[in-house]
Amino acid sequence: MALAFSSTEDRNRNLRLEIDSVSHHYDLGDRTLPVLDNVSISVKPGEFVALLGPSGCGKSTLLRLAAGLEQPSQGLLSEDGTPITNPDPDRILVFQDATLFPWLTVRKNIASGLDARGVLKEQQHRVGELLKLVKLEAFADAYPHQLSGGMAQRVAIARALVNDPKLLLLDEPFGKLDSLTRLTMQKELLQLWKQTGFTALLVTHDVEEALLLADRVIVFSDRPARIVAEVNVTKSHPRKRDDSDLVDLRRSLLEQLGVSHDV
């Protein structure tokens, strides 16, 4: 099911993200911890970009900066030419943990963003649309403890999409799911991206996941993160895991990450 849009302008609700010479550090008492080192990325409107790199290298910090939750120590992040200085419903961050409100039903969790913005009455229909889109109509009145991990993450994504974000920032959204559920969620995320047109920036440790979903894969070094490689993935969707070109790209990316090609 595709969401209903009132015009072509509504459908093209994505943005250009510019990350320009961004460095970042944290002050830890008597020492400084550098996290990002002169990172520059240009993400086109509607593009799906995946970020790969060692655990703890700074990928999640970059998402927080793009969401406006923190300001960079140096450099500039902007959306469509406007500096990012604070959080905005146009830019939504989805975490590895679903972080649902346990006292709210699925329906009310999805509606919480609209409620917080004071537009729930006018946009109540969006909740029903998103329930159908993520295939959870039958669980609308269930509570988070009654959901599987995959279902809870669907709710988290629906809660993000109900605000019609132009940029979806995904921080290992399927990292804690079992392998079969993860495969299903990858397909569903791809379908949601195709249907709704948002710009996507995905942090993942899964090379195969990056190659199956993204238009472009960016590889970071260990902390402080620097870009060491960029790979354009030109295969059309749906992509097959055993496609020879993707297998070659996987081998190349693993080598960039310092992992043996026979893994």
PDB file of C-alpha atoms in Angstrom, residues 7-250:
ATOM      1  CA  SER A   7       0.408  16.658  -4.916  1.00  0.00           C
ATOM      2  CA  THR A   8       3.703  15.978  -6.668  1.00  0.00           C
ATOM      3  CA  GLU A   9       5.367  18.407  -4.272  1.00  0.00           C
ATOM      4  CA  ASP A  10       4.145  16.330  -1.315  1.00  0.00           C
ATOM      5  CA  ARG A  11       5.587  13.175  -2.898  1.00  0.00           C
ATOM      6  CA  ASN A  12       9.032  14.756  -3.339  1.00  0.00           C
ATOM      7  CA  ARG A  13       9.510  15.222   0.368  1.00  0.00           C
ATOM      8  CA  ASN A  14      13.203  14.399   0.579  1.00  0.00           C
ATOM      9  CA  LEU A  15      16.205  16.611   1.193  1.00  0.00           C
ATOM     10  CA  ARG A  16      19.847  17.072   0.318  1.00  0.00           C
ATOM     11  CA  LEU A  17      22.169  16.506   3.263  1.00  0.00           C
ATOM     12  CA  GLU A  18      25.580  18.177   3.180  1.00  0.00           C
ATOM     13  CA  ILE A  19      28.272  17.177   5.672  1.00  0.00           C
ATOM     14  CA  ASP A  20      31.149  19.589   5.118  1.00  0.00           C
ATOM     15  CA  SER A  21      34.569  19.051   6.733  1.00  0.00           C
ATOM     16  CA  VAL A  22      33.035  17.842   9.991  1.00  0.00           C
ATOM     17  CA  SER A  23      35.239  16.919  12.946  1.00  0.00           C
ATOM     18  CA  HIS A  24      33.979  16.140  16.411  1.00  0.00           C
ATOM     19  CA  HIS A  25      35.380  15.316  19.817  1.00  0.00           C
ATOM     20  CA  TYR A  26      34.180  14.764  23.359  1.00  0.00           C
ATOM     21  CA  ASP A  27      35.753  16.297  26.445  1.00  0.00           C
ATOM     22  CA  LEU A  28      36.290  13.554  29.030  1.00  0.00           C
ATOM     23  CA  GLY A  29      37.568  15.278  32.129  1.00  0.00           C
ATOM     24  CA  ASP A  30      41.278  15.872  31.595  1.00  0.00           C
ATOM     25  CA  ARG A  31      41.411  14.449  28.076  1.00  0.00           C
ATOM     26  CA  THR A  32      39.804  14.857  24.671  1.00  0.00           C
ATOM     27  CA  LEU A  33      38.364  11.945  22.720  1.00  0.00           C
ATOM     28  CA  PRO A  34      38.400  12.604  18.944  1.00  0.00           C
ATOM     29  CA  VAL A  35      35.490  10.876  17.184  1.00  0.00           C
ATOM     30  CA  LEU A  36      35.224  12.275  13.640  1.00  0.00           C
ATOM     31  CA  ASP A  37      38.069  13.615  11.515  1.00  0.00           C
ATOM     32  CA  ASN A  38      37.294  15.942   8.605  1.00  0.00           C
ATOM     33  CA  VAL A  39      34.309  14.031   7.208  1.00  0.00           C
ATOM     34  CA  SER A  40      32.617  15.370   4.066  1.00  0.00           C
ATOM     35  CA  ILE A  41      29.601  13.637   2.496  1.00  0.00           C
ATOM     36  CA  SER A  42      26.967  14.918   0.094  1.00  0.00           C
ATOM     37  CA  VAL A  43      23.734  12.916   0.120  1.00  0.00           C
ATOM     38  CA  LYS A  44      21.403  13.613  -2.790  1.00  0.00           C
ATOM     39  CA  PRO A  45      17.631  13.998  -2.317  1.00  0.00           C
ATOM     40  CA  GLY A  46      16.062  10.529  -2.182  1.00  0.00           C
ATOM     41  CA  GLU A  47      19.420   8.733  -2.064  1.00  0.00           C
ATOM     42  CA  PHE A  48      19.995   5.727   0.200  1.00  0.00           C
ATOM     43  CA  VAL A  49      23.500   5.834   1.694  1.00  0.00           C
ATOM     44  CA  ALA A  50      25.002   3.235   4.042  1.00  0.00           C
ATOM     45  CA  LEU A  51      27.857   3.904   6.471  1.00  0.00           C
ATOM     46  CA  LEU A  52      30.217   1.039   7.313  1.00  0.00           C
ATOM     47  CA  GLY A  53      33.067   1.014   9.786  1.00  0.00           C
ATOM     48  CA  PRO A  54      34.507  -0.547  12.956  1.00  0.00           C
ATOM     49  CA  SER A  55      32.346  -0.537  16.049  1.00  0.00           C
ATOM     50  CA  GLY A  56      32.740   2.694  18.004  1.00  0.00           C
ATOM     51  CA  CYS A  57      34.420   4.600  15.193  1.00  0.00           C
ATOM     52  CA  GLY A  58      31.924   7.485  15.178  1.00  0.00           C
ATOM     53  CA  LYS A  59      29.179   6.494  12.749  1.00  0.00           C
ATOM     54  CA  SER A  60      26.373   6.882  15.288  1.00  0.00           C
ATOM     55  CA  THR A  61      27.786  10.245  16.366  1.00  0.00           C
ATOM     56  CA  LEU A  62      27.521  11.408  12.762  1.00  0.00           C
ATOM     57  CA  LEU A  63      23.828  10.452  12.744  1.00  0.00           C
ATOM     58  CA  ARG A  64      23.263  12.438  15.947  1.00  0.00           C
ATOM     59  CA  LEU A  65      24.887  15.462  14.342  1.00  0.00           C
ATOM     60  CA  ALA A  66      22.711  15.068  11.239  1.00  0.00           C
ATOM     61  CA  ALA A  67      19.635  14.822  13.467  1.00  0.00           C
ATOM     62  CA  GLY A  68      20.600  18.083  15.163  1.00  0.00           C
ATOM     63  CA  LEU A  69      20.960  16.459  18.588  1.00  0.00           C
ATOM     64  CA  GLU A  70      24.548  17.742  18.866  1.00  0.00           C
ATOM     65  CA  GLN A  71      26.646  20.384  17.134  1.00  0.00           C
ATOM     66  CA  PRO A  72      29.970  19.458  15.490  1.00  0.00           C
ATOM     67  CA  SER A  73      33.241  20.642  17.006  1.00  0.00           C
ATOM     68  CA  GLN A  74      34.254  21.809  13.537  1.00  0.00           C
ATOM     69  CA  GLY A  75      32.597  21.951  10.126  1.00  0.00           C
ATOM     70  CA  LEU A  76      29.001  22.305   9.021  1.00  0.00           C
ATOM     71  CA  LEU A  77      25.979  20.103   8.410  1.00  0.00           C
ATOM     72  CA  SER A  78      23.113  21.477   6.344  1.00  0.00           C
ATOM     73  CA  GLU A  79      19.831  20.406   4.788  1.00  0.00           C
ATOM     74  CA  ASP A  80      18.990  21.960   1.434  1.00  0.00           C
ATOM     75  CA  GLY A  81      21.535  24.685   2.172  1.00  0.00           C
ATOM     76  CA  THR A  82      20.211  25.534   5.651  1.00  0.00           C
ATOM     77  CA  PRO A  83      22.533  24.820   8.614  1.00  0.00           C
ATOM     78  CA  ILE A  84      21.331  22.082  10.965  1.00  0.00           C
ATOM     79  CA  THR A  85      21.235  23.613  14.437  1.00  0.00           C
ATOM     80  CA  ASN A  86      18.520  21.655  16.241  1.00  0.00           C
ATOM     81  CA  PRO A  87      16.225  18.625  15.907  1.00  0.00           C
ATOM     82  CA  ASP A  88      13.382  18.838  13.404  1.00  0.00           C
ATOM     83  CA  PRO A  89      10.549  16.483  12.354  1.00  0.00           C
ATOM     84  CA  ASP A  90      12.028  16.561   8.840  1.00  0.00           C
ATOM     85  CA  ARG A  91      14.987  14.563  10.221  1.00  0.00           C
ATOM     86  CA  ILE A  92      14.097  11.475  12.254  1.00  0.00           C
ATOM     87  CA  LEU A  93      16.549   9.126  13.974  1.00  0.00           C
ATOM     88  CA  VAL A  94      15.612   5.442  14.405  1.00  0.00           C
ATOM     89  CA  PHE A  95      17.715   3.567  16.961  1.00  0.00           C
ATOM     90  CA  GLN A  96      18.786  -0.065  17.260  1.00  0.00           C
ATOM     91  CA  ASP A  97      16.369  -0.480  20.154  1.00  0.00           C
ATOM     92  CA  ALA A  98      12.756   0.266  19.295  1.00  0.00           C
ATOM     93  CA  THR A  99      12.416   2.486  22.428  1.00  0.00           C
ATOM     94  CA  LEU A 100       8.616   2.324  22.387  1.00  0.00           C
ATOM     95  CA  PHE A 101       6.524   3.761  25.196  1.00  0.00           C
ATOM     96  CA  PRO A 102       5.552   0.595  27.126  1.00  0.00           C
ATOM     97  CA  TRP A 103       2.346   2.138  28.493  1.00  0.00           C
ATOM     98  CA  LEU A 104       0.996   3.002  25.026  1.00  0.00           C
ATOM     99  CA  THR A 105      -0.561   0.727  22.437  1.00  0.00           C
ATOM    100  CA  VAL A 106       0.937   0.300  18.990  1.00  0.00           C
ATOM    101  CA  ARG A 107      -1.573   2.810  17.601  1.00  0.00           C
ATOM    102  CA  LYS A 108      -0.767   5.394  20.272  1.00  0.00           C
ATOM    103  CA  ASN A 109       2.991   4.857  19.938  1.00  0.00           C
ATOM    104  CA  ILE A 110       2.754   5.624  16.230  1.00  0.00           C
ATOM    105  CA  ALA A 111       0.568   8.655  16.969  1.00  0.00           C
ATOM    106  CA  SER A 112       2.869  10.039  19.674  1.00  0.00           C
ATOM    107  CA  GLY A 113       4.870  12.251  17.318  1.00  0.00           C
ATOM    108  CA  LEU A 114       1.743  13.824  15.858  1.00  0.00           C
ATOM    109  CA  ASP A 115       0.371  14.291  19.370  1.00  0.00           C
ATOM    110  CA  ALA A 116       3.568  16.018  20.531  1.00  0.00           C
ATOM    111  CA  ARG A 117       3.359  18.421  17.586  1.00  0.00           C
ATOM    112  CA  GLY A 118      -0.297  19.170  18.299  1.00  0.00           C
ATOM    113  CA  VAL A 119      -1.518  17.932  14.903  1.00  0.00           C
ATOM    114  CA  LEU A 120      -2.985  14.552  15.836  1.00  0.00           C
ATOM    115  CA  LYS A 121      -6.603  15.612  15.352  1.00  0.00           C
ATOM    116  CA  GLU A 122      -5.949  16.850  11.814  1.00  0.00           C
ATOM    117  CA  GLN A 123      -3.661  13.973  10.823  1.00  0.00           C
ATOM    118  CA  GLN A 124      -5.248  11.028  12.631  1.00  0.00           C
ATOM    119  CA  HIS A 125      -5.663   9.285   9.258  1.00  0.00           C
ATOM    120  CA  ARG A 126      -1.880   9.004   9.003  1.00  0.00           C
ATOM    121  CA  VAL A 127      -1.820   6.544  11.895  1.00  0.00           C
ATOM    122  CA  GLY A 128      -4.128   4.147  10.073  1.00  0.00           C
ATOM    123  CA  GLU A 129      -2.110   4.521   6.861  1.00  0.00           C
ATOM    124  CA  LEU A 130       1.126   3.658   8.646  1.00  0.00           C
ATOM    125  CA  LEU A 131      -0.422   0.692  10.450  1.00  0.00           C
ATOM    126  CA  LYS A 132      -1.350  -0.740   7.052  1.00  0.00           C
ATOM    127  CA  LEU A 133       1.998   0.167   5.529  1.00  0.00           C
ATOM    128  CA  VAL A 134       3.938  -1.799   8.155  1.00  0.00           C
ATOM    129  CA  LYS A 135       1.307  -4.552   8.243  1.00  0.00           C
ATOM    130  CA  LEU A 136       0.344  -4.187  11.886  1.00  0.00           C
ATOM    131  CA  GLU A 137      -3.379  -3.388  11.650  1.00  0.00           C
ATOM    132  CA  ALA A 138      -4.193  -6.506  13.672  1.00  0.00           C
ATOM    133  CA  PHE A 139      -1.866  -5.359  16.465  1.00  0.00           C
ATOM    134  CA  ALA A 140      -3.033  -1.741  16.680  1.00  0.00           C
ATOM    135  CA  ASP A 141      -4.266  -2.199  20.248  1.00  0.00           C
ATOM    136  CA  ALA A 142      -1.400  -4.400  21.427  1.00  0.00           C
ATOM    137  CA  TYR A 143       1.260  -3.196  23.842  1.00  0.00           C
ATOM    138  CA  PRO A 144       5.030  -3.335  23.180  1.00  0.00           C
ATOM    139  CA  HIS A 145       5.566  -6.335  25.492  1.00  0.00           C
ATOM    140  CA  GLN A 146       3.175  -8.309  23.290  1.00  0.00           C
ATOM    141  CA  LEU A 147       5.258  -7.760  20.142  1.00  0.00           C
ATOM    142  CA  SER A 148       8.197  -9.625  18.665  1.00  0.00           C
ATOM    143  CA  GLY A 149      11.447  -7.741  18.101  1.00  0.00           C
ATOM    144  CA  GLY A 150      10.732  -7.311  14.410  1.00  0.00           C
ATOM    145  CA  MET A 151       7.219  -6.053  15.043  1.00  0.00           C
ATOM    146  CA  ALA A 152       8.459  -3.561  17.636  1.00  0.00           C
ATOM    147  CA  GLN A 153      10.972  -2.206  15.132  1.00  0.00           C
ATOM    148  CA  ARG A 154       8.201  -1.857  12.542  1.00  0.00           C
ATOM    149  CA  VAL A 155       6.325   0.276  15.053  1.00  0.00           C
ATOM    150  CA  ALA A 156       9.423   2.415  15.621  1.00  0.00           C
ATOM    151  CA  ILE A 157       9.814   2.966  11.878  1.00  0.00           C
ATOM    152  CA  ALA A 158       6.107   3.726  11.491  1.00  0.00           C
ATOM    153  CA  ARG A 159       6.350   6.226  14.361  1.00  0.00           C
ATOM    154  CA  ALA A 160       9.167   7.924  12.442  1.00  0.00           C
ATOM    155  CA  LEU A 161       7.382   7.896   9.089  1.00  0.00           C
ATOM    156  CA  VAL A 162       4.097   9.269  10.462  1.00  0.00           C
ATOM    157  CA  ASN A 163       5.794  12.680  10.596  1.00  0.00           C
ATOM    158  CA  ASP A 164       6.587  12.528   6.853  1.00  0.00           C
ATOM    159  CA  PRO A 165      10.339  12.943   7.413  1.00  0.00           C
ATOM    160  CA  LYS A 166      12.495  14.084   4.518  1.00  0.00           C
ATOM    161  CA  LEU A 167      15.532  12.333   6.010  1.00  0.00           C
ATOM    162  CA  LEU A 168      15.467   9.017   7.871  1.00  0.00           C
ATOM    163  CA  LEU A 169      18.576   8.327   9.960  1.00  0.00           C
ATOM    164  CA  LEU A 170      18.859   4.625  10.807  1.00  0.00           C
ATOM    165  CA  ASP A 171      21.288   3.531  13.516  1.00  0.00           C
ATOM    166  CA  GLU A 172      21.666  -0.258  13.185  1.00  0.00           C
ATOM    167  CA  PRO A 173      17.868  -0.646  13.175  1.00  0.00           C
ATOM    168  CA  PHE A 174      17.997  -4.418  12.675  1.00  0.00           C
ATOM    169  CA  GLY A 175      21.138  -5.170  14.667  1.00  0.00           C
ATOM    170  CA  LYS A 176      19.376  -7.044  17.479  1.00  0.00           C
ATOM    171  CA  LEU A 177      17.006  -9.080  15.317  1.00  0.00           C
ATOM    172  CA  ASP A 178      17.418 -12.733  14.425  1.00  0.00           C
ATOM    173  CA  SER A 179      18.687 -13.427  10.921  1.00  0.00           C
ATOM    174  CA  LEU A 180      15.350 -14.381   9.349  1.00  0.00           C
ATOM    175  CA  THR A 181      13.536 -11.378  10.813  1.00  0.00           C
ATOM    176  CA  ARG A 182      16.407  -9.155   9.719  1.00  0.00           C
ATOM    177  CA  LEU A 183      16.068 -10.330   6.115  1.00  0.00           C
ATOM    178  CA  THR A 184      12.339  -9.596   6.193  1.00  0.00           C
ATOM    179  CA  MET A 185      12.865  -6.148   7.696  1.00  0.00           C
ATOM    180  CA  GLN A 186      15.487  -5.275   5.093  1.00  0.00           C
ATOM    181  CA  LYS A 187      12.972  -5.981   2.343  1.00  0.00           C
ATOM    182  CA  GLU A 188      10.272  -4.006   4.120  1.00  0.00           C
ATOM    183  CA  LEU A 189      12.555  -1.004   4.691  1.00  0.00           C
ATOM    184  CA  LEU A 190      13.476  -1.014   1.019  1.00  0.00           C
ATOM    185  CA  GLN A 191       9.807  -1.093   0.057  1.00  0.00           C
ATOM    186  CA  LEU A 192       9.010   1.771   2.435  1.00  0.00           C
ATOM    187  CA  TRP A 193      11.849   3.828   0.946  1.00  0.00           C
ATOM    188  CA  LYS A 194      10.542   3.214  -2.566  1.00  0.00           C
ATOM    189  CA  GLN A 195       6.972   4.091  -1.603  1.00  0.00           C
ATOM    190  CA  THR A 196       7.604   7.171   0.493  1.00  0.00           C
ATOM    191  CA  GLY A 197      10.670   8.731  -1.110  1.00  0.00           C
ATOM    192  CA  PHE A 198      12.663   9.803   1.958  1.00  0.00           C
ATOM    193  CA  THR A 199      16.431  10.311   1.898  1.00  0.00           C
ATOM    194  CA  ALA A 200      18.103   7.581   3.981  1.00  0.00           C
ATOM    195  CA  LEU A 201      21.359   7.375   5.913  1.00  0.00           C
ATOM    196  CA  LEU A 202      21.932   3.910   7.398  1.00  0.00           C
ATOM    197  CA  VAL A 203      24.599   2.880   9.900  1.00  0.00           C
ATOM    198  CA  THR A 204      25.287  -0.850   9.748  1.00  0.00           C
ATOM    199  CA  HIS A 205      28.056  -3.354  10.473  1.00  0.00           C
ATOM    200  CA  ASP A 206      26.594  -5.769   7.925  1.00  0.00           C
ATOM    201  CA  VAL A 207      28.375  -5.416   4.575  1.00  0.00           C
ATOM    202  CA  GLU A 208      25.781  -7.529   2.806  1.00  0.00           C
ATOM    203  CA  GLU A 209      22.944  -5.403   4.206  1.00  0.00           C
ATOM    204  CA  ALA A 210      24.634  -2.245   2.949  1.00  0.00           C
ATOM    205  CA  LEU A 211      25.048  -3.699  -0.539  1.00  0.00           C
ATOM    206  CA  LEU A 212      21.470  -4.981  -0.722  1.00  0.00           C
ATOM    207  CA  LEU A 213      19.893  -1.671   0.304  1.00  0.00           C
ATOM    208  CA  ALA A 214      22.080   1.304  -0.505  1.00  0.00           C
ATOM    209  CA  ASP A 215      22.823   3.342  -3.615  1.00  0.00           C
ATOM    210  CA  ARG A 216      26.205   4.149  -2.125  1.00  0.00           C
ATOM    211  CA  VAL A 217      28.343   2.651   0.638  1.00  0.00           C
ATOM    212  CA  ILE A 218      30.827   4.781   2.589  1.00  0.00           C
ATOM    213  CA  VAL A 219      33.562   3.069   4.597  1.00  0.00           C
ATOM    214  CA  PHE A 220      35.077   4.670   7.692  1.00  0.00           C
ATOM    215  CA  SER A 221      38.380   4.046   9.431  1.00  0.00           C
ATOM    216  CA  ASP A 222      38.710   3.312  13.114  1.00  0.00           C
ATOM    217  CA  ARG A 223      38.137   6.235  15.500  1.00  0.00           C
ATOM    218  CA  PRO A 224      38.474   9.079  14.803  1.00  0.00           C
ATOM    219  CA  ALA A 225      36.438   8.189  11.740  1.00  0.00           C
ATOM    220  CA  ARG A 226      37.791   9.210   8.343  1.00  0.00           C
ATOM    221  CA  ILE A 227      36.365   8.171   4.998  1.00  0.00           C
ATOM    222  CA  VAL A 228      38.599   5.512   3.463  1.00  0.00           C
ATOM    223  CA  ALA A 229      36.396   4.353   0.567  1.00  0.00           C
ATOM    224  CA  GLU A 230      33.152   5.015  -1.289  1.00  0.00           C
ATOM    225  CA  VAL A 231      31.387   2.463  -3.467  1.00  0.00           C
ATOM    226  CA  ASN A 232      28.460   3.156  -5.807  1.00  0.00           C
ATOM    227  CA  VAL A 233      26.060   0.225  -6.076  1.00  0.00           C
ATOM    228  CA  THR A 234      24.412   0.419  -9.484  1.00  0.00           C
ATOM    229  CA  LYS A 235      22.468  -2.847  -9.439  1.00  0.00           C
ATOM    230  CA  SER A 236      18.711  -2.362  -9.619  1.00  0.00           C
ATOM    231  CA  HIS A 237      16.416  -3.636  -6.865  1.00  0.00           C
ATOM    232  CA  PRO A 238      15.643  -6.270  -5.833  1.00  0.00           C
ATOM    233  CA  ARG A 239      19.253  -7.415  -5.549  1.00  0.00           C
ATOM    234  CA  LYS A 240      20.377 -10.995  -5.092  1.00  0.00           C
ATOM    235  CA  ARG A 241      22.935 -11.903  -2.463  1.00  0.00           C
ATOM    236  CA  ASP A 242      24.754 -14.265  -4.798  1.00  0.00           C
ATOM    237  CA  ASP A 243      25.016 -11.752  -7.656  1.00  0.00           C
ATOM    238  CA  SER A 244      28.636 -11.949  -8.819  1.00  0.00           C
ATOM    239  CA  ASP A 245      29.079  -8.167  -8.882  1.00  0.00           C
ATOM    240  CA  LEU A 246      27.786  -7.838  -5.321  1.00  0.00           C
ATOM    241  CA  VAL A 247      30.025 -10.702  -4.213  1.00  0.00           C
ATOM    242  CA  ASP A 248      33.029  -8.836  -5.656  1.00  0.00           C
ATOM    243  CA  LEU A 249      31.949  -5.608  -3.946  1.00  0.00           C
ATOM    244  CA  ARG A 250      31.507  -7.458  -0.667  1.00  0.00           C
TER     245      ARG A 250
END
